[in-house]
mmCIF file of C-alpha atoms in Angstrom:
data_model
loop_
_atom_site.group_PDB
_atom_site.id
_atom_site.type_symbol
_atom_site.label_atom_id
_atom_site.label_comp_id
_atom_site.label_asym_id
_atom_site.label_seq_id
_atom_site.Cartn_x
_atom_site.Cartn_y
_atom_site.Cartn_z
ATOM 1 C CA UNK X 1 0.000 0.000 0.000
ATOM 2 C CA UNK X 2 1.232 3.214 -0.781
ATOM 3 C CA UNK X 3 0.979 6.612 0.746
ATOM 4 C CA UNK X 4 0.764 10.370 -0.797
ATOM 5 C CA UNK X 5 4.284 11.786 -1.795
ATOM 6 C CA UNK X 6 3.603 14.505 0.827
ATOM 7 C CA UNK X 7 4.375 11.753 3.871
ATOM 8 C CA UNK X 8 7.802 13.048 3.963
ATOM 9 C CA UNK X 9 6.546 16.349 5.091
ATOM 10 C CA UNK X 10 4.122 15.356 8.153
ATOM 11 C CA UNK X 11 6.453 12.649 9.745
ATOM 12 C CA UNK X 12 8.084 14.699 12.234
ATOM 13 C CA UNK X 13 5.074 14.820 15.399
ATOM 14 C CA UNK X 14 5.402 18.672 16.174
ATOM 15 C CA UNK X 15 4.637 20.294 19.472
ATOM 16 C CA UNK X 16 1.361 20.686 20.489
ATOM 17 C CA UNK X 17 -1.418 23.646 20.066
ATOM 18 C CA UNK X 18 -4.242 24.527 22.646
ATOM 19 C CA UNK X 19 -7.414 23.456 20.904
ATOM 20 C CA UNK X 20 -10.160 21.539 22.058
ATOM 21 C CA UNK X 21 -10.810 17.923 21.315
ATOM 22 C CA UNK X 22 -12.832 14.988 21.834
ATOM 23 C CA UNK X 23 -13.007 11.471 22.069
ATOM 24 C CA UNK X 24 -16.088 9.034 21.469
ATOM 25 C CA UNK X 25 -16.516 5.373 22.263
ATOM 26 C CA UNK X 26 -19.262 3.033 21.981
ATOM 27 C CA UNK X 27 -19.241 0.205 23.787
ATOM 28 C CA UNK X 28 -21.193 0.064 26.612
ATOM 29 C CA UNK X 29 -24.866 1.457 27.828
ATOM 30 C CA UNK X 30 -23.638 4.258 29.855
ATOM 31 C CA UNK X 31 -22.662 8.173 30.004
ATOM 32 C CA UNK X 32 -19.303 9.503 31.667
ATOM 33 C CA UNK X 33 -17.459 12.714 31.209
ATOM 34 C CA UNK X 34 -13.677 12.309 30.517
ATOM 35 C CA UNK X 35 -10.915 14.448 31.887
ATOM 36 C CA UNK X 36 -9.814 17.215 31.086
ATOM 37 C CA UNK X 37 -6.164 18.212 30.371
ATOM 38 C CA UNK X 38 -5.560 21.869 31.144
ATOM 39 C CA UNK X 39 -7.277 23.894 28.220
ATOM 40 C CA UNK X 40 -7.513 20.521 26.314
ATOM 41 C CA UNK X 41 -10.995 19.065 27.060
ATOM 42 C CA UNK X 42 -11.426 15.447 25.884
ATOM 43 C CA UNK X 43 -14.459 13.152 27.212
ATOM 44 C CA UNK X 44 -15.805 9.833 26.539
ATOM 45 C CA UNK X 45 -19.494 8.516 25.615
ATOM 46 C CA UNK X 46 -20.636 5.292 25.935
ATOM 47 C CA UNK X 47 -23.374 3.632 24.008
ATOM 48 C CA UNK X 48 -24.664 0.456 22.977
ATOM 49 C CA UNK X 49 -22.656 -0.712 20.160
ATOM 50 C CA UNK X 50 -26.090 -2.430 17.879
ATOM 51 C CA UNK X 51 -26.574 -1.969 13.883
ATOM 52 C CA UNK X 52 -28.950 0.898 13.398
ATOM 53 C CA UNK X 53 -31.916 -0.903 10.377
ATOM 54 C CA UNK X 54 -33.291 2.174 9.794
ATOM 55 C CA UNK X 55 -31.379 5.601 10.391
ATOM 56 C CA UNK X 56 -33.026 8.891 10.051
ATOM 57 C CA UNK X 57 -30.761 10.287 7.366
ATOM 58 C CA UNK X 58 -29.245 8.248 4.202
ATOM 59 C CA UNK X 59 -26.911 10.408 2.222
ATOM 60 C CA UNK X 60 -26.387 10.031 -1.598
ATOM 61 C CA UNK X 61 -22.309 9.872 -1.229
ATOM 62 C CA UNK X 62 -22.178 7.042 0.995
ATOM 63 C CA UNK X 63 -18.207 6.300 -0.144
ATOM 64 C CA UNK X 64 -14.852 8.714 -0.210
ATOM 65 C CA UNK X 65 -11.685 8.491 -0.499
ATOM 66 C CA UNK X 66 -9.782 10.198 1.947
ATOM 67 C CA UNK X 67 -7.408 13.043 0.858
ATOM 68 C CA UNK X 68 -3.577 13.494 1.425
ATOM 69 C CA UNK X 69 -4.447 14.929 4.997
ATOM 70 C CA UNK X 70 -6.727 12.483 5.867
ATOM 71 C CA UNK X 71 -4.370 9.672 5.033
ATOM 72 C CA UNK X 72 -1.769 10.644 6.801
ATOM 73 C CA UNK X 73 -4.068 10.892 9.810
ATOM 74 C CA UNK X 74 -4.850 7.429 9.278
ATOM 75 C CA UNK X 75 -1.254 6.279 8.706
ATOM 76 C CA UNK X 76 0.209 7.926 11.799
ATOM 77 C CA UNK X 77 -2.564 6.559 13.747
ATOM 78 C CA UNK X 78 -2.132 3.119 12.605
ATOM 79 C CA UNK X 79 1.811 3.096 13.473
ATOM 80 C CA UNK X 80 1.074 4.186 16.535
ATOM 81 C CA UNK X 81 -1.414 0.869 17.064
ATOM 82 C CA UNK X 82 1.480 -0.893 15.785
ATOM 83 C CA UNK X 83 3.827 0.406 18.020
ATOM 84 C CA UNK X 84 1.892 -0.806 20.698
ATOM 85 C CA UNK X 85 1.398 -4.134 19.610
ATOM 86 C CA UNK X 86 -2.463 -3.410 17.963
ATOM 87 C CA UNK X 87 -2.999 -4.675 14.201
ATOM 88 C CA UNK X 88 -3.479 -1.411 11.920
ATOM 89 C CA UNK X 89 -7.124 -0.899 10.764
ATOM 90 C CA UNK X 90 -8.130 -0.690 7.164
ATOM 91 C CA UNK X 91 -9.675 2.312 5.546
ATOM 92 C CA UNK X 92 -13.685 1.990 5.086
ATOM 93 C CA UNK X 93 -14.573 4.178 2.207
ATOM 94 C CA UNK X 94 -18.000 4.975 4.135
ATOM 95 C CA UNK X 95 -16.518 5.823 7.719
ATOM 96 C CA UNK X 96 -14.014 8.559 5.512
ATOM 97 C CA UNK X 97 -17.505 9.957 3.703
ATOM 98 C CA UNK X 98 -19.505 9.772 7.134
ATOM 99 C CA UNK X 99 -15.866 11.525 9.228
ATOM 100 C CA UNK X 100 -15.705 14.259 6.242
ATOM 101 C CA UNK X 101 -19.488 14.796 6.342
ATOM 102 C CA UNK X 102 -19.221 15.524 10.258
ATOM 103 C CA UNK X 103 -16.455 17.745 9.956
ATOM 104 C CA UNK X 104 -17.775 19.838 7.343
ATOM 105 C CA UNK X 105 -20.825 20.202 9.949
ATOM 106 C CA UNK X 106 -18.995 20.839 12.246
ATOM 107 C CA UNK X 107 -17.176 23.912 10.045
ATOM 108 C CA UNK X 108 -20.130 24.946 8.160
ATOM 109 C CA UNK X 109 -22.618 25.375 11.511
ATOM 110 C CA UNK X 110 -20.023 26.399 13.975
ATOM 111 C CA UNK X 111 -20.607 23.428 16.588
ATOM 112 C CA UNK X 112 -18.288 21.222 17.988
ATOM 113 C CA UNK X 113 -19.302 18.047 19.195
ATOM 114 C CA UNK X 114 -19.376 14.166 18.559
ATOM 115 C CA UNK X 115 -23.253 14.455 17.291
ATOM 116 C CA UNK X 116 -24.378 16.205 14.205
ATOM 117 C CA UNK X 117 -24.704 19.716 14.818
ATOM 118 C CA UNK X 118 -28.545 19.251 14.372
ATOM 119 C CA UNK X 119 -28.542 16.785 17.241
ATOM 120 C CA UNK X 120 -28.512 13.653 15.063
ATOM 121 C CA UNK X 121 -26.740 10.956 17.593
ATOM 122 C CA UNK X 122 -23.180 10.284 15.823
ATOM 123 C CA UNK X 123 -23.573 6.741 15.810
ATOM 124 C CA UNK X 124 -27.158 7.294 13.577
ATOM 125 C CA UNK X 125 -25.056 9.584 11.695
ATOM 126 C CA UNK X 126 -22.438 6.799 10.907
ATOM 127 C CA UNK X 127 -25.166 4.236 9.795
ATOM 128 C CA UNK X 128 -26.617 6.514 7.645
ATOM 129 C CA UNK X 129 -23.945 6.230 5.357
ATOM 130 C CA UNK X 130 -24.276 2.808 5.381
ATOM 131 C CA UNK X 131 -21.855 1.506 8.036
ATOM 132 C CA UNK X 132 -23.742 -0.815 10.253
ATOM 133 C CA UNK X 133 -21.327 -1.189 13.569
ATOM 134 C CA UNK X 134 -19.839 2.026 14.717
ATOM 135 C CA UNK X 135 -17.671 2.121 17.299
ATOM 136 C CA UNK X 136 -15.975 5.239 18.374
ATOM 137 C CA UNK X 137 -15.550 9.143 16.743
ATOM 138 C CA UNK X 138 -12.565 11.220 17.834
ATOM 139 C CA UNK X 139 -13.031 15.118 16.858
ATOM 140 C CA UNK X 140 -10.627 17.830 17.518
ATOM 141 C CA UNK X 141 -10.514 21.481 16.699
ATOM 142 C CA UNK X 142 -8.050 24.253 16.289
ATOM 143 C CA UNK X 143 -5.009 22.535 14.649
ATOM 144 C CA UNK X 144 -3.891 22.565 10.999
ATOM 145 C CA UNK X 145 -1.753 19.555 10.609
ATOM 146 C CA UNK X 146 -2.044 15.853 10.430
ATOM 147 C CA UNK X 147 0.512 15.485 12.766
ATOM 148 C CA UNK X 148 -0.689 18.113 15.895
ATOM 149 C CA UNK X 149 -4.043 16.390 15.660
ATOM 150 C CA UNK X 150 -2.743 13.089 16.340
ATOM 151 C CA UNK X 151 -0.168 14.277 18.954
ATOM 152 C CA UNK X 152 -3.242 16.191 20.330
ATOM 153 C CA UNK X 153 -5.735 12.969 20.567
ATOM 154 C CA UNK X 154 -2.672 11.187 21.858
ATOM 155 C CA UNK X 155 -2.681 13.769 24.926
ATOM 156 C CA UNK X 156 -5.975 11.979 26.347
ATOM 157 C CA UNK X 157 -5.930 8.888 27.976
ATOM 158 C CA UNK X 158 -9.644 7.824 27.327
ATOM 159 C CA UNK X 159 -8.257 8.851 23.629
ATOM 160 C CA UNK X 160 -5.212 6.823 24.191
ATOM 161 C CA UNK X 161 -7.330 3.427 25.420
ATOM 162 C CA UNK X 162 -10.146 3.211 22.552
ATOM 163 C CA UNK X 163 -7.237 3.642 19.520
ATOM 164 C CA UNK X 164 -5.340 0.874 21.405
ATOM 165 C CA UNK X 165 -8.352 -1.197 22.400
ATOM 166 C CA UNK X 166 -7.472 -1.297 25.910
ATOM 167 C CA UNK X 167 -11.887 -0.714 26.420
ATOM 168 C CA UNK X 168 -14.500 -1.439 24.004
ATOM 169 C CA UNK X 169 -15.023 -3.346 21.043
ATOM 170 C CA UNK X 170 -11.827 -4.345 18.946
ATOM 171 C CA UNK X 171 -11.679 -1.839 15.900
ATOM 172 C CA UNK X 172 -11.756 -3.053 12.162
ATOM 173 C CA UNK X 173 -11.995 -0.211 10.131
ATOM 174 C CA UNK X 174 -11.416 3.796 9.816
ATOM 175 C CA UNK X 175 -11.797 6.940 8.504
ATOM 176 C CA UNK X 176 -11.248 10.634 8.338
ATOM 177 C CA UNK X 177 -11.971 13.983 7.345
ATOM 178 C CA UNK X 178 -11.353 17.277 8.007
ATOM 179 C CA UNK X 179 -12.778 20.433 7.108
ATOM 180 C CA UNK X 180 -11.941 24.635 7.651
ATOM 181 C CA UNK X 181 -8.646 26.646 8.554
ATOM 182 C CA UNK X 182 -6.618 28.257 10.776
ATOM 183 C CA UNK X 183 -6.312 27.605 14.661
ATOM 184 C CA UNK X 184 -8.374 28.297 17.690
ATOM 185 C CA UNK X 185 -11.904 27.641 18.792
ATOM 186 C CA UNK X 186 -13.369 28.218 15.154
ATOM 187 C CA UNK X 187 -10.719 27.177 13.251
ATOM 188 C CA UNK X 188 -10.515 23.423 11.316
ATOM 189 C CA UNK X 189 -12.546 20.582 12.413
ATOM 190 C CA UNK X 190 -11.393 16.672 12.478
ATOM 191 C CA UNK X 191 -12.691 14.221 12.637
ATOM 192 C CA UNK X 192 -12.029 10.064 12.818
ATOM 193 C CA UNK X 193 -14.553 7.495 12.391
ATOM 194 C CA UNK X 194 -14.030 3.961 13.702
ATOM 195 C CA UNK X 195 -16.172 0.657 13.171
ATOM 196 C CA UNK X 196 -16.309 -3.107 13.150
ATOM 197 C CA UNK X 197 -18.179 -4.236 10.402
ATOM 198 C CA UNK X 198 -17.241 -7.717 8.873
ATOM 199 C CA UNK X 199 -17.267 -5.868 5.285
ATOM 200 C CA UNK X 200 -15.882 -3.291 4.307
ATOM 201 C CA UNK X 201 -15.777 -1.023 1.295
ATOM 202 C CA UNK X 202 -12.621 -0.319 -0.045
ATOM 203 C CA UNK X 203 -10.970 0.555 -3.298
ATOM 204 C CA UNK X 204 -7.049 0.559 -4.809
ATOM 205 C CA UNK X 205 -7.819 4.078 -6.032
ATOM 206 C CA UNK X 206 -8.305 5.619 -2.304
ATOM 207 C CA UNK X 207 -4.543 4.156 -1.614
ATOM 208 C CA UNK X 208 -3.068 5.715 -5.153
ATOM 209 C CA UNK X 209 -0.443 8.183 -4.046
ATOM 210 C CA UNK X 210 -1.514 10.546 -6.881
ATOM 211 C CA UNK X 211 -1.989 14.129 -5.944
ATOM 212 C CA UNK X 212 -0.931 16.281 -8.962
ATOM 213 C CA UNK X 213 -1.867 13.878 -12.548
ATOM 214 C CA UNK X 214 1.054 13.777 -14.899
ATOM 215 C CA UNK X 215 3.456 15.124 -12.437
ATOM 216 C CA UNK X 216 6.630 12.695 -12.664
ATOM 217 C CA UNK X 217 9.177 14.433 -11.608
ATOM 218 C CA UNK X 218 7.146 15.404 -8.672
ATOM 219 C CA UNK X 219 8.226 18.834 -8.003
ATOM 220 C CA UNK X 220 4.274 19.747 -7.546
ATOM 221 C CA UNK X 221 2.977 20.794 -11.198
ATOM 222 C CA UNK X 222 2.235 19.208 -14.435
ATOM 223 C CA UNK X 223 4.549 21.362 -17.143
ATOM 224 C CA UNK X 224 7.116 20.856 -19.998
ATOM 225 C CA UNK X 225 9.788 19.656 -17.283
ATOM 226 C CA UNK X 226 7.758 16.821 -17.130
ATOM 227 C CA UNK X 227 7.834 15.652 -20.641
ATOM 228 C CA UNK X 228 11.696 15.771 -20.317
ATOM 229 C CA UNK X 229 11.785 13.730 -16.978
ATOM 230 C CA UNK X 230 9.764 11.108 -18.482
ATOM 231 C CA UNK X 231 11.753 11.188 -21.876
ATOM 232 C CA UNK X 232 14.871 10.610 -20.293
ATOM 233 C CA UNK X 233 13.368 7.888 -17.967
ATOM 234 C CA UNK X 234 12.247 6.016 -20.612
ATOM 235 C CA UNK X 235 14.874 6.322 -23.145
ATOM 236 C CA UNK X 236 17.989 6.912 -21.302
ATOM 237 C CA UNK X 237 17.460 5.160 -17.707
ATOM 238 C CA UNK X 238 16.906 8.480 -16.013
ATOM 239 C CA UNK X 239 15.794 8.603 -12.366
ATOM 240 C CA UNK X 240 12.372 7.070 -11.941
ATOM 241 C CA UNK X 241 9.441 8.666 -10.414
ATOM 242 C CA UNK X 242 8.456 8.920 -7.049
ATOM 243 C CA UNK X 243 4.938 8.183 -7.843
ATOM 244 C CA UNK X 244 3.844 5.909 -11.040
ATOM 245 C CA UNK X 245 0.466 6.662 -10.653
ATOM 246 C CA UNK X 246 1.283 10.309 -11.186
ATOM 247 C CA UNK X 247 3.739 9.915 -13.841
ATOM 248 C CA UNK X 248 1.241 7.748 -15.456
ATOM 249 C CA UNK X 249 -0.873 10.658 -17.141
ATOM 250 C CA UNK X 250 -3.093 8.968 -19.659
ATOM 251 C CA UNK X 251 -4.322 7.051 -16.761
ATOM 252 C CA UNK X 252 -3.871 3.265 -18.299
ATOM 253 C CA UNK X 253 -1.726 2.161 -15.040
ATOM 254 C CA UNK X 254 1.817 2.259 -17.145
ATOM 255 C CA UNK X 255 4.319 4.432 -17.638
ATOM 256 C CA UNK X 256 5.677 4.407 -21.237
ATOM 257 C CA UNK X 257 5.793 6.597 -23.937
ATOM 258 C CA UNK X 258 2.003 6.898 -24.312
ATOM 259 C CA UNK X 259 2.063 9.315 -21.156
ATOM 260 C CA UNK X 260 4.890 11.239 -22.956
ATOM 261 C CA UNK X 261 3.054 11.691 -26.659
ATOM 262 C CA UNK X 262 -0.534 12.447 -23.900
ATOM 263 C CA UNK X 263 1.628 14.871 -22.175
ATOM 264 C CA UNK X 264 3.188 16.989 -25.202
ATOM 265 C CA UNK X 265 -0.812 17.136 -26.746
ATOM 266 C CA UNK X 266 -1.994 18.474 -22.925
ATOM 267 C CA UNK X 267 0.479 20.841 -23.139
ATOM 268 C CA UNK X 268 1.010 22.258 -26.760
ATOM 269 C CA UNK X 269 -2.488 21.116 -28.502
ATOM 270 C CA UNK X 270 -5.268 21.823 -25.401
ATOM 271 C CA UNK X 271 -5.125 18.028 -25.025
ATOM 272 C CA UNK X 272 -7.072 15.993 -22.453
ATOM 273 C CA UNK X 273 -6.170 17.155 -18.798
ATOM 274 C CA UNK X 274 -3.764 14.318 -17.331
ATOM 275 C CA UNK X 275 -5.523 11.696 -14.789
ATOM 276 C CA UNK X 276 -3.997 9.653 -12.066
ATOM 277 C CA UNK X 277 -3.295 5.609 -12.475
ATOM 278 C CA UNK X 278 -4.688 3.468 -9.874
ATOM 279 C CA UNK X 279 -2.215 0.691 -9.227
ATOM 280 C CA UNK X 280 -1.457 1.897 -5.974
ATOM 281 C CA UNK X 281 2.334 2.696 -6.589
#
């Protein structure tokens, strides 16, 4: 499985910001507050973990795929469970469109809290995209990076004990979303959806590590520099690129000179706008 080419940028855990954030859990048929760590507030709500047949809300974009943020989320969160012994989870293409969906909420109505902003209970707003066993929704606010929210979760124990599965139900699947910018109480929302459901939906193009289409030589745009990169790759062993998916422009999951030939008609004929392979690599 590969990652986005922006990894490299987000794997240093930075110090944290003050922000608020939350942690939810369902696993049990009761309601406690969690702690709360200086200006960090985190708490935990427990609630029986059952399918819901018939939610109140279906949604017509029931499956995502997370973006670069959101991955990296996911992939520091999942070293950490394998740091401490915990199998990583795989990424449910519903619990990323039901974790973007909350956070957008969240952003768009100026709440902040584990329900929908409308009062919809979060684990009715999970179903409704078609996930059938919720488990647990983190949320945070008032950080910009991948890496500060994760450190930031990381500061709670509650937080700490459902991504391990030191409490509750065993964790299958994930995903997340995020949505707004800048810092402080209205700043972005985040969110992280977790679940248990024996199927999940999940698809090779969510894990390409295409951002930019046609960009091989992956300095961040899709220009003439390109053309030469790949030119030289292919006809006189040049470096190769960082991300074949990207470098693959005409989208046929290979890099040859098809991509080059697609490349020179994008950019000197108005050609067909470069698309992203989806072998993963």
């Amino acid at each position: 499985m590969s990652f986005p080419k922006s990894l490299a940028r987000f794997i240093h855990i930075i110090g944290l910001l003050t922000a608020f954030v939350a942690a939810i859990l369902s696993f049990g048929s009761n309601q406690a507050e969690g702690e709360t760590y200086g200006t960090q507030a985190a708490k935990s709500i427990f609630a029986d973990n059952k399918p819901v047949a018939n939610p109140s809300r279906t949604f017509a974009s029931a499956q995502a795929c997370p973006d670069s943020m959101s991955l990296v989320v996911m992939l520091l969160l999942n070293q950490l469970r394998v740091d401490s012994g915990v199998s990583p989870l795989l990424i449910d293409q519903r619990l990323v469109a039901s974790s973007q969906a909350h956070a957008e909420d969240m952003f768009t109505n100026d709440c902040f809290q584990a329900d929908a902003c409308d009062g919809n209970p979060w684990f009715m707003e999970i179903s409704s995209f078609g996930y059938p066993t919720p488990n647990s929704r983190f949320i945070a606010v008032g950080v910009v990076t991948a890496e500060t929210v994760v450190a930031l979760w990381m500061t709670s124990a509650a937080t700490r004990d459902i991504l391990f599965e030191r409490v509750g139900i065993p964790h299958l699947h994930f995903g997340a979303g995020w949505s707004g910018s800048g810092g402080g109480i209205n700043g972005r929302r985040w969110t992280v959806d977790f679940g248990s459901s024996t199927v999940s939906f999940e698809a090779p193009a969510c894990l390409s590590c295409c951002d930019n289409p046609g960009d091989a030589n992956n300095d961040g745009t899709y220009n003439i520099a390109d053309i030469t990169f790949g030119i030289a790759r292919i006809f006189a062993g040049g470096a190769a690129p960082a991300c074949n998916d990207e470098a693959d422009a005409n989208g046929n999951n290979t890099f040859n000179i098809a991509d080059i030939t697609y490349g020179i008609a994008r950019i000197f004929a108005g050609g067909p706008a470069p698309v992203c392979g989806t072998t993963g690599s």
